[in-house]
């Protein structure tokens, strides 16, 4: 009705009662956009993501804002999240075309000179902490560097070319920065790639940029089957941002997100008691991550969790025989699940119920990471919940 001041007052009253209502921040941000106060709008959209990270609206609006800015790299990231949170919607279709157009508008080939020029960001400053000499490469700069490497040998960027470039980028970015940034949407891309669904996913994601090319691709029987397989997989493993791990411009450095306390502080029971919630937080983080024995950061977190469990007198963990077997992936997932269960339920010994929870969590984690499962673990996955509980009860009694 044009009564913006009254609207903002109403939204502020609402936020006092419902501080985690992301849409109230979104509505305030829309008013700021109408008033051309874009910095304020961005801040409010980001706040909406902080309080309600699985709400699609703030990602959608941020993507549109950043598409018009000097930092369209953020439009690509926010736009992809918006597509995944509202698949098949009009806004998802809009984001699909917006992302495709960004690649076309901001990647230029000079085939005569043999050069490629990207304008995904104007960021060019690397930050160095004067006290610690810690170097921070802003994400847009890291993103563009990986993209340039991915474009090598490419001379055009139609839909199929773009799918291949994005695949190479996903591999490049993971290898270059896997222990540096924490960007869940890029981790999801890598998971899609590792599970073998890259082409159907990326074709779906960018289809509105070239609908004719997409429809022609989909006419192929193998492409159609691949799309069906991806949809079935995605329905079982959907992308869902969390408060602990949002895709957010202000939270991208993994070292800041994890905040691993010094090892010397958990050298005895008193120190472990002080850092009990840190151990739980890190255990949950491990269960959210892909299993990776080459990641120095993940190895450090694993070592921290085992050290804490060894020195703690508040939690007593017993590793028992189970369908998990001796797989390092499964054993670490079992330890993390037992810690999480014990701390959540405030018990020293997780007991039979905690044992069942940990085994189920570990086997699901192994399957999700493509780990080799024992024949018994495979059979376990095909059992009903009641049959699983009966089997685990036998293991618990036997141990």
Short mmCIF file of C-alpha atoms in Angstrom, two decimals:
data_model
loop_
_atom_site.label_atom_id
_atom_site.label_comp_id
_atom_site.label_asym_id
_atom_site.label_seq_id
_atom_site.Cartn_x
_atom_site.Cartn_y
_atom_site.Cartn_z
CA UNK A 1 0.00 0.00 0.00
CA UNK A 2 3.07 2.26 -0.06
CA UNK A 3 3.16 2.56 3.74
CA UNK A 4 6.72 1.31 4.08
CA UNK A 5 7.51 2.81 7.48
CA UNK A 6 4.42 1.21 8.99
CA UNK A 7 5.32 -2.09 7.33
CA UNK A 8 8.86 -2.05 8.77
CA UNK A 9 7.46 -1.29 12.22
CA UNK A 10 5.14 -4.30 11.90
CA UNK A 11 7.97 -6.55 10.76
CA UNK A 12 10.15 -5.45 13.69
CA UNK A 13 7.32 -6.25 16.08
CA UNK A 14 7.00 -9.63 14.43
CA UNK A 15 10.72 -10.36 14.79
CA UNK A 16 10.50 -9.73 18.53
CA UNK A 17 7.97 -12.57 18.74
CA UNK A 18 9.42 -14.77 15.98
CA UNK A 19 13.18 -14.06 15.78
CA UNK A 20 13.81 -17.03 13.44
CA UNK A 21 11.17 -16.02 10.87
CA UNK A 22 13.33 -15.56 7.78
CA UNK A 23 10.48 -14.19 5.65
CA UNK A 24 10.15 -11.14 7.92
CA UNK A 25 13.75 -10.23 7.09
CA UNK A 26 13.06 -10.94 3.42
CA UNK A 27 10.07 -8.56 3.41
CA UNK A 28 12.17 -5.84 5.05
CA UNK A 29 14.87 -6.42 2.46
CA UNK A 30 12.37 -6.05 -0.39
CA UNK A 31 11.38 -2.65 1.02
CA UNK A 32 15.07 -1.66 1.12
CA UNK A 33 15.37 -2.71 -2.53
CA UNK A 34 12.40 -0.49 -3.44
CA UNK A 35 14.22 2.36 -1.73
CA UNK A 36 17.42 1.45 -3.64
CA UNK A 37 19.29 0.81 -0.40
CA UNK A 38 20.95 -2.32 -1.79
CA UNK A 39 23.57 -2.73 0.93
CA UNK A 40 20.82 -2.82 3.54
CA UNK A 41 18.83 -5.26 1.40
CA UNK A 42 21.80 -7.62 1.12
CA UNK A 43 22.38 -7.49 4.87
CA UNK A 44 18.73 -8.36 5.57
CA UNK A 45 18.63 -11.20 3.01
CA UNK A 46 21.79 -12.63 4.57
CA UNK A 47 20.21 -12.35 8.01
CA UNK A 48 17.22 -14.31 6.69
CA UNK A 49 19.62 -17.09 5.62
CA UNK A 50 21.27 -17.10 9.05
CA UNK A 51 18.00 -17.63 10.92
CA UNK A 52 16.24 -19.84 8.33
CA UNK A 53 18.86 -21.29 5.95
CA UNK A 54 16.48 -23.61 4.07
CA UNK A 55 14.20 -20.75 2.97
CA UNK A 56 14.49 -20.24 -0.80
CA UNK A 57 13.45 -16.58 -1.03
CA UNK A 58 16.61 -14.86 0.27
CA UNK A 59 18.85 -16.88 -2.08
CA UNK A 60 16.58 -16.00 -5.00
CA UNK A 61 16.65 -12.27 -4.27
CA UNK A 62 20.38 -12.22 -3.54
CA UNK A 63 21.10 -13.98 -6.85
CA UNK A 64 19.16 -11.31 -8.73
CA UNK A 65 20.98 -8.51 -6.90
CA UNK A 66 24.44 -9.95 -7.42
CA UNK A 67 23.72 -10.66 -11.09
CA UNK A 68 23.56 -6.87 -11.54
CA UNK A 69 26.72 -6.24 -9.49
CA UNK A 70 30.45 -6.52 -10.09
CA UNK A 71 30.39 -9.86 -8.20
CA UNK A 72 28.14 -12.19 -10.26
CA UNK A 73 30.01 -15.17 -8.79
CA UNK A 74 27.64 -14.87 -5.81
CA UNK A 75 24.64 -14.93 -8.14
CA UNK A 76 25.83 -18.33 -9.39
CA UNK A 77 26.12 -19.72 -5.86
CA UNK A 78 22.89 -18.26 -4.50
CA UNK A 79 21.01 -19.05 -7.69
CA UNK A 80 21.94 -22.73 -7.53
CA UNK A 81 20.76 -22.98 -3.92
CA UNK A 82 17.47 -21.33 -4.87
CA UNK A 83 16.97 -23.89 -7.66
CA UNK A 84 17.54 -26.82 -5.32
CA UNK A 85 15.22 -25.49 -2.63
CA UNK A 86 12.35 -24.86 -5.07
CA UNK A 87 12.85 -27.32 -7.96
CA UNK A 88 10.35 -26.98 -10.77
CA UNK A 89 9.04 -23.59 -9.65
CA UNK A 90 8.88 -20.44 -11.79
CA UNK A 91 11.62 -18.91 -9.65
CA UNK A 92 13.81 -21.98 -10.15
CA UNK A 93 13.35 -21.63 -13.92
CA UNK A 94 14.27 -17.97 -13.68
CA UNK A 95 17.44 -18.84 -11.75
CA UNK A 96 18.33 -21.49 -14.34
CA UNK A 97 18.34 -18.92 -17.12
CA UNK A 98 20.03 -16.29 -14.97
CA UNK A 99 22.97 -18.59 -14.22
CA UNK A 100 23.33 -19.64 -17.86
CA UNK A 101 23.31 -16.01 -18.98
CA UNK A 102 25.95 -15.07 -16.40
CA UNK A 103 28.34 -17.63 -17.83
CA UNK A 104 27.65 -16.36 -21.37
CA UNK A 105 28.03 -12.68 -20.42
CA UNK A 106 31.07 -12.96 -18.16
CA UNK A 107 33.24 -15.50 -19.99
CA UNK A 108 34.61 -14.30 -23.32
CA UNK A 109 36.83 -16.14 -25.81
CA UNK A 110 39.28 -14.41 -28.14
CA UNK A 111 40.05 -17.33 -30.41
CA UNK A 112 42.34 -15.25 -32.60
CA UNK A 113 44.54 -14.29 -29.65
CA UNK A 114 43.96 -17.61 -27.92
CA UNK A 115 42.86 -15.94 -24.67
CA UNK A 116 39.95 -16.25 -22.27
CA UNK A 117 38.64 -13.35 -20.20
CA UNK A 118 36.38 -13.76 -17.16
CA UNK A 119 34.59 -11.00 -15.28
CA UNK A 120 32.91 -13.00 -12.54
CA UNK A 121 34.44 -10.78 -9.87
CA UNK A 122 36.37 -7.55 -9.45
CA UNK A 123 37.87 -8.77 -6.20
CA UNK A 124 41.65 -8.64 -6.42
CA UNK A 125 42.84 -8.17 -2.84
CA UNK A 126 44.30 -10.97 -0.72
CA UNK A 127 44.06 -10.35 3.01
CA UNK A 128 46.95 -11.05 5.39
CA UNK A 129 46.63 -10.87 9.19
CA UNK A 130 49.53 -8.74 10.48
CA UNK A 131 49.71 -10.61 13.78
CA UNK A 132 49.51 -14.21 12.59
CA UNK A 133 50.55 -13.89 8.90
CA UNK A 134 47.45 -15.95 8.02
CA UNK A 135 46.54 -15.43 4.37
CA UNK A 136 42.88 -15.25 3.34
CA UNK A 137 42.04 -15.51 -0.34
CA UNK A 138 38.50 -14.15 -0.85
CA UNK A 139 36.18 -16.81 -2.25
CA UNK A 140 35.37 -14.91 -5.49
CA UNK A 141 39.09 -14.78 -6.30
CA UNK A 142 39.54 -18.48 -5.56
CA UNK A 143 36.42 -19.29 -7.58
CA UNK A 144 37.58 -17.36 -10.62
CA UNK A 145 41.06 -18.92 -10.47
CA UNK A 146 39.56 -22.43 -10.53
CA UNK A 147 37.18 -21.40 -13.32
CA UNK A 148 40.02 -20.10 -15.49
CA UNK A 149 41.87 -23.38 -15.12
CA UNK A 150 38.68 -25.23 -16.06
CA UNK A 151 38.27 -23.20 -19.23
CA UNK A 152 41.65 -24.20 -20.67
CA UNK A 153 41.22 -25.69 -24.14
CA UNK A 154 37.63 -24.44 -24.45
CA UNK A 155 36.70 -22.19 -27.36
CA UNK A 156 32.91 -21.95 -26.98
CA UNK A 157 30.28 -22.27 -24.28
CA UNK A 158 27.09 -23.86 -25.49
CA UNK A 159 25.04 -25.92 -23.01
CA UNK A 160 27.07 -29.12 -23.39
CA UNK A 161 30.35 -27.19 -23.23
CA UNK A 162 29.18 -25.46 -20.06
CA UNK A 163 28.26 -28.76 -18.42
CA UNK A 164 31.79 -30.02 -19.08
CA UNK A 165 33.44 -26.79 -17.89
CA UNK A 166 31.44 -26.87 -14.67
CA UNK A 167 32.45 -30.50 -14.14
CA UNK A 168 36.13 -29.61 -14.49
CA UNK A 169 35.59 -26.60 -12.23
CA UNK A 170 34.02 -28.80 -9.55
CA UNK A 171 37.06 -31.08 -9.57
CA UNK A 172 39.51 -28.18 -9.68
CA UNK A 173 37.85 -26.28 -6.85
CA UNK A 174 37.71 -29.36 -4.64
CA UNK A 175 41.38 -30.16 -5.20
CA UNK A 176 42.57 -26.57 -4.76
CA UNK A 177 40.49 -25.56 -1.73
CA UNK A 178 39.02 -28.65 -0.01
CA UNK A 179 40.62 -27.72 3.34
CA UNK A 180 40.22 -23.97 2.93
CA UNK A 181 36.65 -22.91 2.13
CA UNK A 182 33.40 -24.33 3.47
CA UNK A 183 30.73 -23.72 0.82
CA UNK A 184 28.00 -26.37 1.13
CA UNK A 185 26.57 -25.85 -2.36
CA UNK A 186 30.00 -26.52 -3.89
CA UNK A 187 30.39 -29.58 -1.66
CA UNK A 188 27.02 -30.77 -2.96
CA UNK A 189 28.22 -30.32 -6.55
CA UNK A 190 31.23 -32.49 -5.79
CA UNK A 191 28.99 -35.13 -4.21
CA UNK A 192 26.82 -35.17 -7.36
CA UNK A 193 29.95 -35.61 -9.48
CA UNK A 194 31.38 -38.39 -7.30
CA UNK A 195 28.06 -40.26 -7.42
CA UNK A 196 28.01 -40.19 -11.21
CA UNK A 197 25.07 -37.84 -11.80
CA UNK A 198 26.89 -34.76 -13.07
CA UNK A 199 25.54 -34.53 -16.63
CA UNK A 200 21.82 -34.92 -15.80
CA UNK A 201 22.12 -32.62 -12.80
CA UNK A 202 23.90 -29.85 -14.66
CA UNK A 203 21.65 -30.19 -17.69
CA UNK A 204 18.64 -29.81 -15.40
CA UNK A 205 20.24 -26.89 -13.55
CA UNK A 206 20.96 -24.83 -16.68
CA UNK A 207 18.19 -26.07 -18.98
CA UNK A 208 16.36 -22.73 -19.28
CA UNK A 209 19.43 -21.14 -20.84
CA UNK A 210 19.01 -23.26 -23.94
CA UNK A 211 15.76 -25.21 -23.76
CA UNK A 212 16.06 -26.57 -27.30
CA UNK A 213 19.48 -28.11 -26.58
CA UNK A 214 18.19 -29.56 -23.33
CA UNK A 215 15.14 -31.13 -24.98
CA UNK A 216 17.29 -32.61 -27.74
CA UNK A 217 19.64 -34.10 -25.14
CA UNK A 218 16.73 -35.53 -23.16
CA UNK A 219 15.32 -37.28 -26.27
CA UNK A 220 18.19 -39.75 -26.06
CA UNK A 221 17.15 -42.86 -24.14
CA UNK A 222 20.38 -43.01 -22.13
CA UNK A 223 20.04 -39.34 -21.16
CA UNK A 224 16.44 -39.86 -20.07
CA UNK A 225 17.47 -42.87 -17.98
CA UNK A 226 20.31 -40.87 -16.43
CA UNK A 227 17.88 -38.11 -15.50
CA UNK A 228 15.49 -40.59 -13.88
CA UNK A 229 18.38 -42.09 -11.90
CA UNK A 230 19.52 -38.67 -10.72
CA UNK A 231 16.01 -37.69 -9.61
CA UNK A 232 15.67 -40.93 -7.66
CA UNK A 233 19.06 -40.35 -5.99
CA UNK A 234 18.33 -36.70 -5.21
CA UNK A 235 14.98 -37.52 -3.62
CA UNK A 236 16.89 -39.66 -1.14
CA UNK A 237 19.77 -37.23 -0.57
CA UNK A 238 18.39 -33.72 -1.00
CA UNK A 239 20.43 -30.57 -0.49
CA UNK A 240 19.36 -28.79 2.69
CA UNK A 241 21.37 -25.90 4.16
CA UNK A 242 21.65 -25.77 7.96
CA UNK A 243 22.41 -23.05 10.49
CA UNK A 244 25.75 -24.71 11.14
CA UNK A 245 26.61 -24.75 7.43
CA UNK A 246 24.77 -22.12 5.39
CA UNK A 247 25.82 -21.06 1.91
CA UNK A 248 26.52 -17.50 2.93
CA UNK A 249 28.90 -14.82 1.67
CA UNK A 250 29.92 -13.88 5.20
CA UNK A 251 30.78 -17.46 6.24
CA UNK A 252 33.13 -19.17 3.83
CA UNK A 253 36.36 -20.03 5.64
CA UNK A 254 36.48 -23.53 7.04
CA UNK A 255 38.98 -22.66 9.77
CA UNK A 256 36.55 -20.10 11.20
CA UNK A 257 33.59 -22.46 11.02
CA UNK A 258 35.30 -25.40 12.72
CA UNK A 259 37.20 -23.60 15.48
CA UNK A 260 39.13 -26.66 16.70
CA UNK A 261 40.30 -26.04 20.30
CA UNK A 262 43.99 -26.73 21.11
CA UNK A 263 44.79 -30.42 21.72
CA UNK A 264 46.60 -29.60 24.96
CA UNK A 265 43.31 -28.45 26.45
CA UNK A 266 41.85 -31.97 26.28
CA UNK A 267 44.79 -33.76 27.85
CA UNK A 268 42.79 -34.66 30.97
CA UNK A 269 39.21 -35.21 32.13
CA UNK A 270 38.76 -31.60 33.25
CA UNK A 271 39.75 -30.28 29.86
CA UNK A 272 37.47 -32.77 28.11
CA UNK A 273 34.60 -31.67 30.34
CA UNK A 274 35.21 -28.06 29.31
CA UNK A 275 35.20 -28.99 25.60
CA UNK A 276 32.35 -31.53 25.64
CA UNK A 277 30.16 -29.48 23.30
CA UNK A 278 33.12 -28.88 20.98
CA UNK A 279 33.58 -32.66 20.71
CA UNK A 280 29.90 -33.09 19.87
CA UNK A 281 29.98 -30.27 17.34
CA UNK A 282 33.01 -31.73 15.58
CA UNK A 283 31.56 -35.25 15.66
CA UNK A 284 28.43 -33.99 13.92
CA UNK A 285 30.58 -32.16 11.38
CA UNK A 286 32.44 -35.36 10.51
CA UNK A 287 29.15 -37.16 9.87
CA UNK A 288 28.12 -34.40 7.44
CA UNK A 289 31.37 -34.54 5.44
CA UNK A 290 32.45 -36.89 2.65
CA UNK A 291 34.91 -39.48 3.95
CA UNK A 292 38.38 -38.39 2.81
CA UNK A 293 41.67 -39.88 4.05
CA UNK A 294 43.69 -37.27 2.10
CA UNK A 295 42.23 -34.25 3.89
CA UNK A 296 44.62 -32.99 6.56
CA UNK A 297 41.81 -31.02 8.17
CA UNK A 298 39.53 -34.06 8.48
CA UNK A 299 42.42 -36.12 9.87
CA UNK A 300 43.02 -33.43 12.47
CA UNK A 301 39.34 -33.41 13.46
CA UNK A 302 39.32 -37.21 13.70
CA UNK A 303 42.40 -37.11 15.93
CA UNK A 304 40.78 -34.48 18.14
CA UNK A 305 37.62 -36.57 18.58
CA UNK A 306 39.56 -39.75 19.43
CA UNK A 307 41.79 -37.86 21.89
CA UNK A 308 38.74 -36.36 23.58
CA UNK A 309 36.98 -39.73 23.81
CA UNK A 310 40.12 -41.36 25.24
CA UNK A 311 40.66 -38.76 27.98
CA UNK A 312 37.03 -38.04 28.90
CA UNK A 313 35.53 -39.46 32.10
CA UNK A 314 32.01 -38.30 31.19
CA UNK A 315 31.57 -40.55 28.18
CA UNK A 316 32.56 -44.20 28.05
CA UNK A 317 32.67 -45.63 24.54
CA UNK A 318 32.90 -49.32 23.69
CA UNK A 319 33.43 -50.36 20.08
CA UNK A 320 31.56 -53.64 19.57
CA UNK A 321 31.34 -56.11 16.72
CA UNK A 322 28.61 -55.09 14.30
CA UNK A 323 27.71 -55.15 10.58
CA UNK A 324 29.92 -52.04 10.24
CA UNK A 325 32.99 -54.29 10.39
CA UNK A 326 36.49 -52.79 10.55
CA UNK A 327 36.16 -50.18 7.81
CA UNK A 328 38.00 -46.96 8.90
CA UNK A 329 35.10 -44.97 7.47
CA UNK A 330 32.54 -46.97 9.44
CA UNK A 331 34.55 -47.06 12.67
CA UNK A 332 35.03 -43.27 12.68
CA UNK A 333 31.35 -42.72 11.94
CA UNK A 334 30.44 -45.10 14.79
CA UNK A 335 32.64 -43.19 17.26
CA UNK A 336 31.15 -39.85 16.21
CA UNK A 337 27.60 -41.17 16.44
CA UNK A 338 28.23 -42.65 19.92
CA UNK A 339 29.66 -39.33 21.15
CA UNK A 340 26.73 -37.39 19.73
CA UNK A 341 24.22 -39.79 21.28
CA UNK A 342 25.88 -39.82 24.72
CA UNK A 343 26.18 -36.04 24.97
CA UNK A 344 22.70 -35.38 23.57
CA UNK A 345 21.14 -37.78 26.09
CA UNK A 346 23.52 -36.86 28.93
CA UNK A 347 24.58 -40.44 29.58
CA UNK A 348 28.04 -41.88 30.17
CA UNK A 349 27.36 -45.22 28.49
CA UNK A 350 25.26 -44.98 25.30
CA UNK A 351 23.88 -48.45 26.05
CA UNK A 352 21.95 -50.67 23.65
CA UNK A 353 19.85 -47.85 22.21
CA UNK A 354 22.96 -45.76 21.54
CA UNK A 355 24.65 -48.80 19.98
CA UNK A 356 21.73 -49.29 17.59
CA UNK A 357 21.72 -45.60 16.69
CA UNK A 358 25.48 -45.55 16.06
CA UNK A 359 25.50 -48.66 13.86
CA UNK A 360 22.60 -47.43 11.74
CA UNK A 361 24.26 -44.02 11.38
CA UNK A 362 27.61 -45.55 10.43
CA UNK A 363 26.21 -47.91 7.79
CA UNK A 364 24.18 -45.08 6.24
CA UNK A 365 27.33 -42.93 6.25
CA UNK A 366 29.35 -45.67 4.54
CA UNK A 367 26.68 -46.19 1.88
CA UNK A 368 26.45 -42.44 1.26
CA UNK A 369 30.22 -42.27 0.72
CA UNK A 370 30.34 -45.24 -1.63
CA UNK A 371 32.37 -47.39 0.80
CA UNK A 372 32.55 -51.13 0.28
CA UNK A 373 29.95 -52.78 2.49
CA UNK A 374 30.20 -56.29 3.90
CA UNK A 375 27.56 -58.77 2.79
CA UNK A 376 26.03 -58.49 6.25
CA UNK A 377 25.85 -54.71 6.00
CA UNK A 378 24.17 -54.99 2.60
CA UNK A 379 21.63 -57.40 4.06
CA UNK A 380 21.14 -55.03 7.00
CA UNK A 381 20.10 -52.24 4.65
CA UNK A 382 17.39 -54.45 3.15
CA UNK A 383 15.86 -55.33 6.54
CA UNK A 384 12.86 -53.68 8.13
CA UNK A 385 13.51 -51.43 11.10
CA UNK A 386 12.26 -54.15 13.45
CA UNK A 387 14.57 -56.76 11.91
CA UNK A 388 17.51 -54.37 12.17
CA UNK A 389 16.80 -53.80 15.87
CA UNK A 390 16.56 -57.55 16.51
CA UNK A 391 19.91 -58.20 14.82
CA UNK A 392 21.64 -55.37 16.68
CA UNK A 393 20.15 -56.58 19.95
CA UNK A 394 21.82 -59.96 19.33
CA UNK A 395 25.13 -58.25 18.65
CA UNK A 396 24.84 -56.16 21.79
CA UNK A 397 24.11 -59.17 23.99
CA UNK A 398 26.86 -61.24 22.34
CA UNK A 399 29.43 -58.48 22.95
#
